[in-house]
mmCIF file with all atom_site columns, C-alpha atoms in Angstrom:
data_model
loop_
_atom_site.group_PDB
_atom_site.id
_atom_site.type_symbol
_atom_site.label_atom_id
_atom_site.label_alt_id
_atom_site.label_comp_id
_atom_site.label_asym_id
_atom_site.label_entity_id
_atom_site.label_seq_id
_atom_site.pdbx_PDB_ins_code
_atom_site.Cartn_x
_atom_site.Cartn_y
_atom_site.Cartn_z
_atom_site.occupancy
_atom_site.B_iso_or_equiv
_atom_site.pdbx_formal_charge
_atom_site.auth_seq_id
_atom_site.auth_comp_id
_atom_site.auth_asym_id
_atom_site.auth_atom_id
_atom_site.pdbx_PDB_model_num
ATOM 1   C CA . UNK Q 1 1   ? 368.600 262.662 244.030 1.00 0.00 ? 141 UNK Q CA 1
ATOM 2   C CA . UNK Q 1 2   ? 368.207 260.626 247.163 1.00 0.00 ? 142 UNK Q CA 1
ATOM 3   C CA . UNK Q 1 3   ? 365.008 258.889 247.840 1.00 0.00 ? 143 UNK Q CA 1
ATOM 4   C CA . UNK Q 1 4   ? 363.405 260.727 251.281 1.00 0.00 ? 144 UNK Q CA 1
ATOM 5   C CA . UNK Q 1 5   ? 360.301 258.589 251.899 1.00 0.00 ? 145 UNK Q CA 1
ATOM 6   C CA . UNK Q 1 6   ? 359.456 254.859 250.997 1.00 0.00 ? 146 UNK Q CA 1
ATOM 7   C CA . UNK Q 1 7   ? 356.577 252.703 251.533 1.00 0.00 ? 147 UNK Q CA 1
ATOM 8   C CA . UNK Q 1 8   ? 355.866 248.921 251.560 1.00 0.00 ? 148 UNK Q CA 1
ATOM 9   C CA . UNK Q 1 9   ? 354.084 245.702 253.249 1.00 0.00 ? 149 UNK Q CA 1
ATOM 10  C CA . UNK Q 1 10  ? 355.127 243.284 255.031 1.00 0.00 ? 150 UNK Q CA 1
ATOM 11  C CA . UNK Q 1 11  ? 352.561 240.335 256.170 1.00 0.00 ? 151 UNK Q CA 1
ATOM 12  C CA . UNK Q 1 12  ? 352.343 238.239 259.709 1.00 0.00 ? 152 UNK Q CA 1
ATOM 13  C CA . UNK Q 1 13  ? 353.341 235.608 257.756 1.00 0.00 ? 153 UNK Q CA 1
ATOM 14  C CA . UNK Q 1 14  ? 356.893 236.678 256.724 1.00 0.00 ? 154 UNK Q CA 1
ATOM 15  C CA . UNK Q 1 15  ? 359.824 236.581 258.830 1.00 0.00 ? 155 UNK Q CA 1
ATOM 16  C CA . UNK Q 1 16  ? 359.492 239.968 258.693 1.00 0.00 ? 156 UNK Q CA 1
ATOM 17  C CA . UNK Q 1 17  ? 363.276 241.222 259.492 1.00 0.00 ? 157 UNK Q CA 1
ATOM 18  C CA . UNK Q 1 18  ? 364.884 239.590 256.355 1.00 0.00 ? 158 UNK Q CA 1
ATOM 19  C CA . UNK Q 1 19  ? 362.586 241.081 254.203 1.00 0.00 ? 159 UNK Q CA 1
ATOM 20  C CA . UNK Q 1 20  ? 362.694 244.846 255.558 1.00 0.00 ? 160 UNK Q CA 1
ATOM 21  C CA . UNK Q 1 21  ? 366.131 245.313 256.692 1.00 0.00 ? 161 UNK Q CA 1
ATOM 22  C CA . UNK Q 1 22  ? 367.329 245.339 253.147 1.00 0.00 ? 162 UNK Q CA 1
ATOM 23  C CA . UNK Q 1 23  ? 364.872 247.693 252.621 1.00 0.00 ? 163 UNK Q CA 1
ATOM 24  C CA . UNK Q 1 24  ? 365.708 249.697 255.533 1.00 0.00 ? 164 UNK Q CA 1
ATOM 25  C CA . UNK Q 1 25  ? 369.792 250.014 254.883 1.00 0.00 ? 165 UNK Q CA 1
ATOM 26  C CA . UNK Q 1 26  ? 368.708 250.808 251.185 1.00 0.00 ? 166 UNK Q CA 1
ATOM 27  C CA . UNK Q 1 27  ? 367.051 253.978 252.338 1.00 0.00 ? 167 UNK Q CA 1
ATOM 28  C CA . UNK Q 1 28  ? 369.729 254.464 254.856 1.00 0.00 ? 168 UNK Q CA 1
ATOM 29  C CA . UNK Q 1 29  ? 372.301 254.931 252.482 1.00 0.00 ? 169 UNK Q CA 1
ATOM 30  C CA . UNK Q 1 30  ? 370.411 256.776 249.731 1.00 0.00 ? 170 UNK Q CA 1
ATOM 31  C CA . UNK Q 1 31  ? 370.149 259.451 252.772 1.00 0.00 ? 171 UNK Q CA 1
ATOM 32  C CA . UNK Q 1 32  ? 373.330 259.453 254.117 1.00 0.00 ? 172 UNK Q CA 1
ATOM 33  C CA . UNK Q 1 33  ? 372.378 257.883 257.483 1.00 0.00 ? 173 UNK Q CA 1
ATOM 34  C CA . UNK Q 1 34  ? 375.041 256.903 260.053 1.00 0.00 ? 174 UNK Q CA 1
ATOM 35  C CA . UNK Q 1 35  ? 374.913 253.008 260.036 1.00 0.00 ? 175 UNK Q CA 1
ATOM 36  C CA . UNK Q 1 36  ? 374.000 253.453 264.136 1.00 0.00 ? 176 UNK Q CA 1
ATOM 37  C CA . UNK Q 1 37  ? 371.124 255.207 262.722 1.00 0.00 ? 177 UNK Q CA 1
ATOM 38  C CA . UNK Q 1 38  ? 370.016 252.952 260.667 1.00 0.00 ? 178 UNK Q CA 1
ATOM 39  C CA . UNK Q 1 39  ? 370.363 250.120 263.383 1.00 0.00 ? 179 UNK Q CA 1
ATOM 40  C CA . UNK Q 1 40  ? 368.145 251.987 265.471 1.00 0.00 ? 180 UNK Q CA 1
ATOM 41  C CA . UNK Q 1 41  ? 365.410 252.140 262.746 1.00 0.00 ? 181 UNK Q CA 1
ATOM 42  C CA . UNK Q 1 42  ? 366.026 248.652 262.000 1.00 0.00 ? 182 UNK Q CA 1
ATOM 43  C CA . UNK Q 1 43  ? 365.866 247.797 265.850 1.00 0.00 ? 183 UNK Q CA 1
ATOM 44  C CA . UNK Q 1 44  ? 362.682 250.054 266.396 1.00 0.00 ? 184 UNK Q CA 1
ATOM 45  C CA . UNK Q 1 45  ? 360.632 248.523 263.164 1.00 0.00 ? 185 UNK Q CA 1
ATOM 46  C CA . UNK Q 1 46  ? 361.757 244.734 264.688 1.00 0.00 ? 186 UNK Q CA 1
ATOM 47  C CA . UNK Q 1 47  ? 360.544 244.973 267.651 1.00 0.00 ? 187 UNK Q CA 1
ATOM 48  C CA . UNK Q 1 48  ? 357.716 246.759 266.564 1.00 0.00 ? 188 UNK Q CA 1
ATOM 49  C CA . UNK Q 1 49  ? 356.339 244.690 263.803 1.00 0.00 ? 189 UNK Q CA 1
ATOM 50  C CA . UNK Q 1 50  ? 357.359 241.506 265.842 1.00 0.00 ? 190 UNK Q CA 1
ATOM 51  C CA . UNK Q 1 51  ? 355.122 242.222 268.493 1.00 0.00 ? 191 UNK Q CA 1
ATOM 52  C CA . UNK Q 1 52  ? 352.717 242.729 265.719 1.00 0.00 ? 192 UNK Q CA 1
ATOM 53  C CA . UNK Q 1 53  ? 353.129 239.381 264.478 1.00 0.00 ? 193 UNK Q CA 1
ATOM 54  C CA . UNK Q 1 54  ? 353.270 237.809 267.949 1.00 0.00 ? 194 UNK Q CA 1
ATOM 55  C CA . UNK Q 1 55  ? 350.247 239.226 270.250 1.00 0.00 ? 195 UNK Q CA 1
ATOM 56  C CA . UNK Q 1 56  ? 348.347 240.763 267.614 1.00 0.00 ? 196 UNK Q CA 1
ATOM 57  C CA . UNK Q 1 57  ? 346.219 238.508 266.006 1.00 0.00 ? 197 UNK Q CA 1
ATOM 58  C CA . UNK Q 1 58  ? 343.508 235.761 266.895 1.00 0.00 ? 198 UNK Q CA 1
ATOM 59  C CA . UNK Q 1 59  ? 343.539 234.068 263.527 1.00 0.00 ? 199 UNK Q CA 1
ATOM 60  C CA . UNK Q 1 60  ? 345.820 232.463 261.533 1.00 0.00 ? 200 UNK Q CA 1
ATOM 61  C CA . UNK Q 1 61  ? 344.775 234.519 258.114 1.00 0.00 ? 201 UNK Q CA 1
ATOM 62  C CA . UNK Q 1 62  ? 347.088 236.541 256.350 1.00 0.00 ? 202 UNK Q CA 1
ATOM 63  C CA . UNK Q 1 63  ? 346.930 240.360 257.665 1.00 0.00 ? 203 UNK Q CA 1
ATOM 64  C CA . UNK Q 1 64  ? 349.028 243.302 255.786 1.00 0.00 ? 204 UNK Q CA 1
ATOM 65  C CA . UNK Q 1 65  ? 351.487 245.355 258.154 1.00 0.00 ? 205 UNK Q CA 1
ATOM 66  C CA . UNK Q 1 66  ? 352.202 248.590 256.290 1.00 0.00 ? 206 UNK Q CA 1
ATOM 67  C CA . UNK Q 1 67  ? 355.307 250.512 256.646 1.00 0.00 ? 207 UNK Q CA 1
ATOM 68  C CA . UNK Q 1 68  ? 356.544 253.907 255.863 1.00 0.00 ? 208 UNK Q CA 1
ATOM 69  C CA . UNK Q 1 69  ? 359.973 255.850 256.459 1.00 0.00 ? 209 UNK Q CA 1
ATOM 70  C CA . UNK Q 1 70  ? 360.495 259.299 255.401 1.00 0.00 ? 210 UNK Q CA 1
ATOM 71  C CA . UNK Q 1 71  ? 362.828 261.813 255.919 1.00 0.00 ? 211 UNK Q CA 1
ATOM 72  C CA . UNK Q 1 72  ? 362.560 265.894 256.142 1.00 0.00 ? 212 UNK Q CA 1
ATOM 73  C CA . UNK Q 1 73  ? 365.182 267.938 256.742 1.00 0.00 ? 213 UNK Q CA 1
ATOM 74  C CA . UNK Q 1 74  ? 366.367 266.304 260.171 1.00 0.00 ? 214 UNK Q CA 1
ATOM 75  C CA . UNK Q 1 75  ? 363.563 264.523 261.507 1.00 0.00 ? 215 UNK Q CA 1
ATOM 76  C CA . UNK Q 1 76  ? 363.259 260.480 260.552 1.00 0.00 ? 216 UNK Q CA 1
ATOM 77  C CA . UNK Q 1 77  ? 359.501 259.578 260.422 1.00 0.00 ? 217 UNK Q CA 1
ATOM 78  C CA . UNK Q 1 78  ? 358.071 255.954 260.655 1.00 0.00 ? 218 UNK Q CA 1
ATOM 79  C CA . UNK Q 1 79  ? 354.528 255.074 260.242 1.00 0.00 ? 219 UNK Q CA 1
ATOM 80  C CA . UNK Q 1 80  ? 353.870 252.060 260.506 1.00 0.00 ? 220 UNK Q CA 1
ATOM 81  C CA . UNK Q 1 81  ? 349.704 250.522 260.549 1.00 0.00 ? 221 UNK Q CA 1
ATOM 82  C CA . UNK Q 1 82  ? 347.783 247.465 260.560 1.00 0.00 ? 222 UNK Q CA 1
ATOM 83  C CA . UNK Q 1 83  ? 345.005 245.517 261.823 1.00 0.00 ? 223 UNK Q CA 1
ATOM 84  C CA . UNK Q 1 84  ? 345.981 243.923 264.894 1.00 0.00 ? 224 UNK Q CA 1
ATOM 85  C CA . UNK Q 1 85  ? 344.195 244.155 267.883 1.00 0.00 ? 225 UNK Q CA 1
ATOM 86  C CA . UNK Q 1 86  ? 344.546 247.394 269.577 1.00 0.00 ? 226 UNK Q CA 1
ATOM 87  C CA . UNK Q 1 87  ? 347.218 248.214 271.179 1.00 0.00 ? 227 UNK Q CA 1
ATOM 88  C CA . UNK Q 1 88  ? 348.900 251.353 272.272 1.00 0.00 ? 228 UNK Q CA 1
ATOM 89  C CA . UNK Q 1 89  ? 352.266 251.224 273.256 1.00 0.00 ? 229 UNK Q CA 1
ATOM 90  C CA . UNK Q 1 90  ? 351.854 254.470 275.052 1.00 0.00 ? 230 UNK Q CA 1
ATOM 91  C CA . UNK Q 1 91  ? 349.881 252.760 277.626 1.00 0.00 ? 231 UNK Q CA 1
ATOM 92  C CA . UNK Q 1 92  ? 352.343 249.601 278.053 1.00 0.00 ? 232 UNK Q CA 1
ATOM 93  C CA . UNK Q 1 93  ? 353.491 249.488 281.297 1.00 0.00 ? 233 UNK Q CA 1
ATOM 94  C CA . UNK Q 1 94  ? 357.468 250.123 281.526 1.00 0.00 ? 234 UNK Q CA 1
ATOM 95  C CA . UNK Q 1 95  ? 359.360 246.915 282.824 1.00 0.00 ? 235 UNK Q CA 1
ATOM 96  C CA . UNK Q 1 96  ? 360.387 246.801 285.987 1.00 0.00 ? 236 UNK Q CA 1
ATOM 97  C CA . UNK Q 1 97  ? 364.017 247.410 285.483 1.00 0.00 ? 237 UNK Q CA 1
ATOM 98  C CA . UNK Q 1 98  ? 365.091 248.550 288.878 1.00 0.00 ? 238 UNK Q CA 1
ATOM 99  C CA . UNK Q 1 99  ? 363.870 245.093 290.658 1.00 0.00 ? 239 UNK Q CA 1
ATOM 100 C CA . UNK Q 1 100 ? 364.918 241.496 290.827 1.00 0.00 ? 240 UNK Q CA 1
ATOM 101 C CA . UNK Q 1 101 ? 363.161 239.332 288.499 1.00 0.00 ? 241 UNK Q CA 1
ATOM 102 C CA . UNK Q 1 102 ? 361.999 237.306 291.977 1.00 0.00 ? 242 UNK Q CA 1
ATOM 103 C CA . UNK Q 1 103 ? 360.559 240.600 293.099 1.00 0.00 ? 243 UNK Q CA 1
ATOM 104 C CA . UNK Q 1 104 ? 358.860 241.571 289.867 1.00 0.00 ? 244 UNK Q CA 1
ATOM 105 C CA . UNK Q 1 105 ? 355.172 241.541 290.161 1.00 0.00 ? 245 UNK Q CA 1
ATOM 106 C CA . UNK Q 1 106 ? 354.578 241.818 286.403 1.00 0.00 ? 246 UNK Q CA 1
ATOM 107 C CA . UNK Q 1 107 ? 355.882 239.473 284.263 1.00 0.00 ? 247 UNK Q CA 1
ATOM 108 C CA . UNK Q 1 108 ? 358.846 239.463 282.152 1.00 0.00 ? 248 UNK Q CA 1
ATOM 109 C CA . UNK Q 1 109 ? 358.582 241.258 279.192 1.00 0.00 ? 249 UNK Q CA 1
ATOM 110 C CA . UNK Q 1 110 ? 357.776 244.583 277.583 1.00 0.00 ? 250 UNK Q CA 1
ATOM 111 C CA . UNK Q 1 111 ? 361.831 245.523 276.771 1.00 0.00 ? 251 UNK Q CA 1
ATOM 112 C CA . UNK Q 1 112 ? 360.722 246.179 273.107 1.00 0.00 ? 252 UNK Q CA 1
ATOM 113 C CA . UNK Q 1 113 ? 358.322 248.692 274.184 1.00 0.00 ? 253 UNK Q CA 1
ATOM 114 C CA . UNK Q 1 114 ? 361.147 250.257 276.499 1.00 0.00 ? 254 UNK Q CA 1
ATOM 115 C CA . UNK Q 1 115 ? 363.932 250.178 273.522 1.00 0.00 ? 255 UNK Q CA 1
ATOM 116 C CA . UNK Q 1 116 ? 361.641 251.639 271.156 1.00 0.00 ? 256 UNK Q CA 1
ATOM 117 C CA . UNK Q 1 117 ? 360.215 254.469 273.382 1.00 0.00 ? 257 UNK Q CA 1
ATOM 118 C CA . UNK Q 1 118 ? 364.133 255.002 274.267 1.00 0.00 ? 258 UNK Q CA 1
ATOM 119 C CA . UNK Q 1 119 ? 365.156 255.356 271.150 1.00 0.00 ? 259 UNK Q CA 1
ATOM 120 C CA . UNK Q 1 120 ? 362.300 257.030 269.275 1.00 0.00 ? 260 UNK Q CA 1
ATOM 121 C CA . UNK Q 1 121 ? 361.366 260.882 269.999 1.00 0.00 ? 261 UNK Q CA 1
ATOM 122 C CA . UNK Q 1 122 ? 357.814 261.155 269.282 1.00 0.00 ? 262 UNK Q CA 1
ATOM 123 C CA . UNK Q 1 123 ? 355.669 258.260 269.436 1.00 0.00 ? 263 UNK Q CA 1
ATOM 124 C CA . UNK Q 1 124 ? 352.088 259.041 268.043 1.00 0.00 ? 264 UNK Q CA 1
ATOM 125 C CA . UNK Q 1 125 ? 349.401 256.677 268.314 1.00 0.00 ? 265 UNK Q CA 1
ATOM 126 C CA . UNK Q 1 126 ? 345.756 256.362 267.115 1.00 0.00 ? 266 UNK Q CA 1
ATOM 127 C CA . UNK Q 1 127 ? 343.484 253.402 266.534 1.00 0.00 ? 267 UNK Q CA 1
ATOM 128 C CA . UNK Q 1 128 ? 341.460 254.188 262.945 1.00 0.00 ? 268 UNK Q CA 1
ATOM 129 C CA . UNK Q 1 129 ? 339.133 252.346 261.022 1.00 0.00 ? 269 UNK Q CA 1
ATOM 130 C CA . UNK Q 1 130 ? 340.027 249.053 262.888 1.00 0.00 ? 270 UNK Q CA 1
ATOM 131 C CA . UNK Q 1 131 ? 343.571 249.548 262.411 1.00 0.00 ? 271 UNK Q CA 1
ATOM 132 C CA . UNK Q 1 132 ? 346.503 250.333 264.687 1.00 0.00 ? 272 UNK Q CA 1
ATOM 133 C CA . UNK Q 1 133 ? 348.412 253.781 263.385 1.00 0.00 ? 273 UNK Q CA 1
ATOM 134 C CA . UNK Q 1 134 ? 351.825 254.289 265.138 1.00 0.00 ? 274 UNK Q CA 1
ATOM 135 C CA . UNK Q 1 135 ? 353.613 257.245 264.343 1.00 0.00 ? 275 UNK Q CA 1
ATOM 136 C CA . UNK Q 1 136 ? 357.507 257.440 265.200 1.00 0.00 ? 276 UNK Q CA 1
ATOM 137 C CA . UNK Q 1 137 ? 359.821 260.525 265.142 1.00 0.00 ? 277 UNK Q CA 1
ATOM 138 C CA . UNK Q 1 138 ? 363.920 260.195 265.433 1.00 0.00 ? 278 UNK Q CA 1
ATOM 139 C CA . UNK Q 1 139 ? 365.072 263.649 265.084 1.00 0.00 ? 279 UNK Q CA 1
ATOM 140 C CA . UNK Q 1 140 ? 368.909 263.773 263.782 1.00 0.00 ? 280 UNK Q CA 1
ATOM 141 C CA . UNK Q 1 141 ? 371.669 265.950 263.720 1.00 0.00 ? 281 UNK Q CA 1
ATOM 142 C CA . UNK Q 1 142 ? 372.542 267.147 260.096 1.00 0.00 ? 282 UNK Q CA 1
ATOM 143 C CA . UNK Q 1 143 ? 375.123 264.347 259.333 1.00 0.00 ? 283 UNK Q CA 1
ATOM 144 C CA . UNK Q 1 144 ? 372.823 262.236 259.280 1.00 0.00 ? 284 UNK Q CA 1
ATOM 145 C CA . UNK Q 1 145 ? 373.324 260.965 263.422 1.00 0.00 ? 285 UNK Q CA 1
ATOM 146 C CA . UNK Q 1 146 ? 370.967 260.337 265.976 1.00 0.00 ? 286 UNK Q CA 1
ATOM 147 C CA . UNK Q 1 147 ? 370.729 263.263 267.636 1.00 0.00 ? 287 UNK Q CA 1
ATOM 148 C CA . UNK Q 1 148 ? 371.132 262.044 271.379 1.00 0.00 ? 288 UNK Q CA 1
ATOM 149 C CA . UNK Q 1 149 ? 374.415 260.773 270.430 1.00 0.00 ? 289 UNK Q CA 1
#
């Protein structure tokens, strides 16, 4: 029987892509995901967790980034938490796309944020216990595709 949910942790010390795209394509193909689906997740949980590991913390310590995937029926979940500062990707602003990069008054940046609120469904988010909980939905079609292809 195909594994439908699976959990583990990166740190901010790992170069976090090498360890969880294995991980990632794993699950994928237990599931029967399209391999376009499973660069999206892939995508998503890099730019998500490197932003994590990039703006999030003050120290140099060793901080936990926990990660979970699961699939029901059609819909892809991720949750992914840790102990960053806060930070709501809700309330990023969107990059200024549409302008010049002379003419852009914010800086350059924030395409992560875009990609992942592109690609992503739902996007869930809720600061708990001094953590940062993101929830991600990617609703599929039943072959296992993303669903706005």
């Amino acid at each position: 029987m195909a594994e439908k949910s699976i959990s583990f942790t990166l740190t901010n010390k790992q170069q976090c892509f090498q360890c969880f795209q294995p991980i990632v394509e794993e699950f994928g193909a237990a599931n029967g995901l399209k391999s376009k689906t499973v660069f999206h997740l892939t995508l998503v949980l890099d730019e998500l967790i490197t932003n994590i590991i990039s703006y999030g913390y003050a120290d140099h310590d060793e901080h936990p980034i926990e990660v979970s995937i699961s699939l029901d029926r059609d819909t892809l979940r991720i949750r992914l938490e840790d102990d960053a500062r806060p930070f709501n990707i809700l309330e990023a602003p969107e990059p200024e796309l549409d302008l010049p990069l002379e003419e852009r008054a914010r800086p350059i940046g924030g395409m992560g944020v875009h990609l992942v609120r592109n690609m992503m469904h739902n996007i869930a988010y809720k600061r708990e216990n001094g953590k940062n909980i993101l929830l991600l939905e990617k609703q599929l079609t039943q072959n296992g595709c993303d669903s706005r292809n």
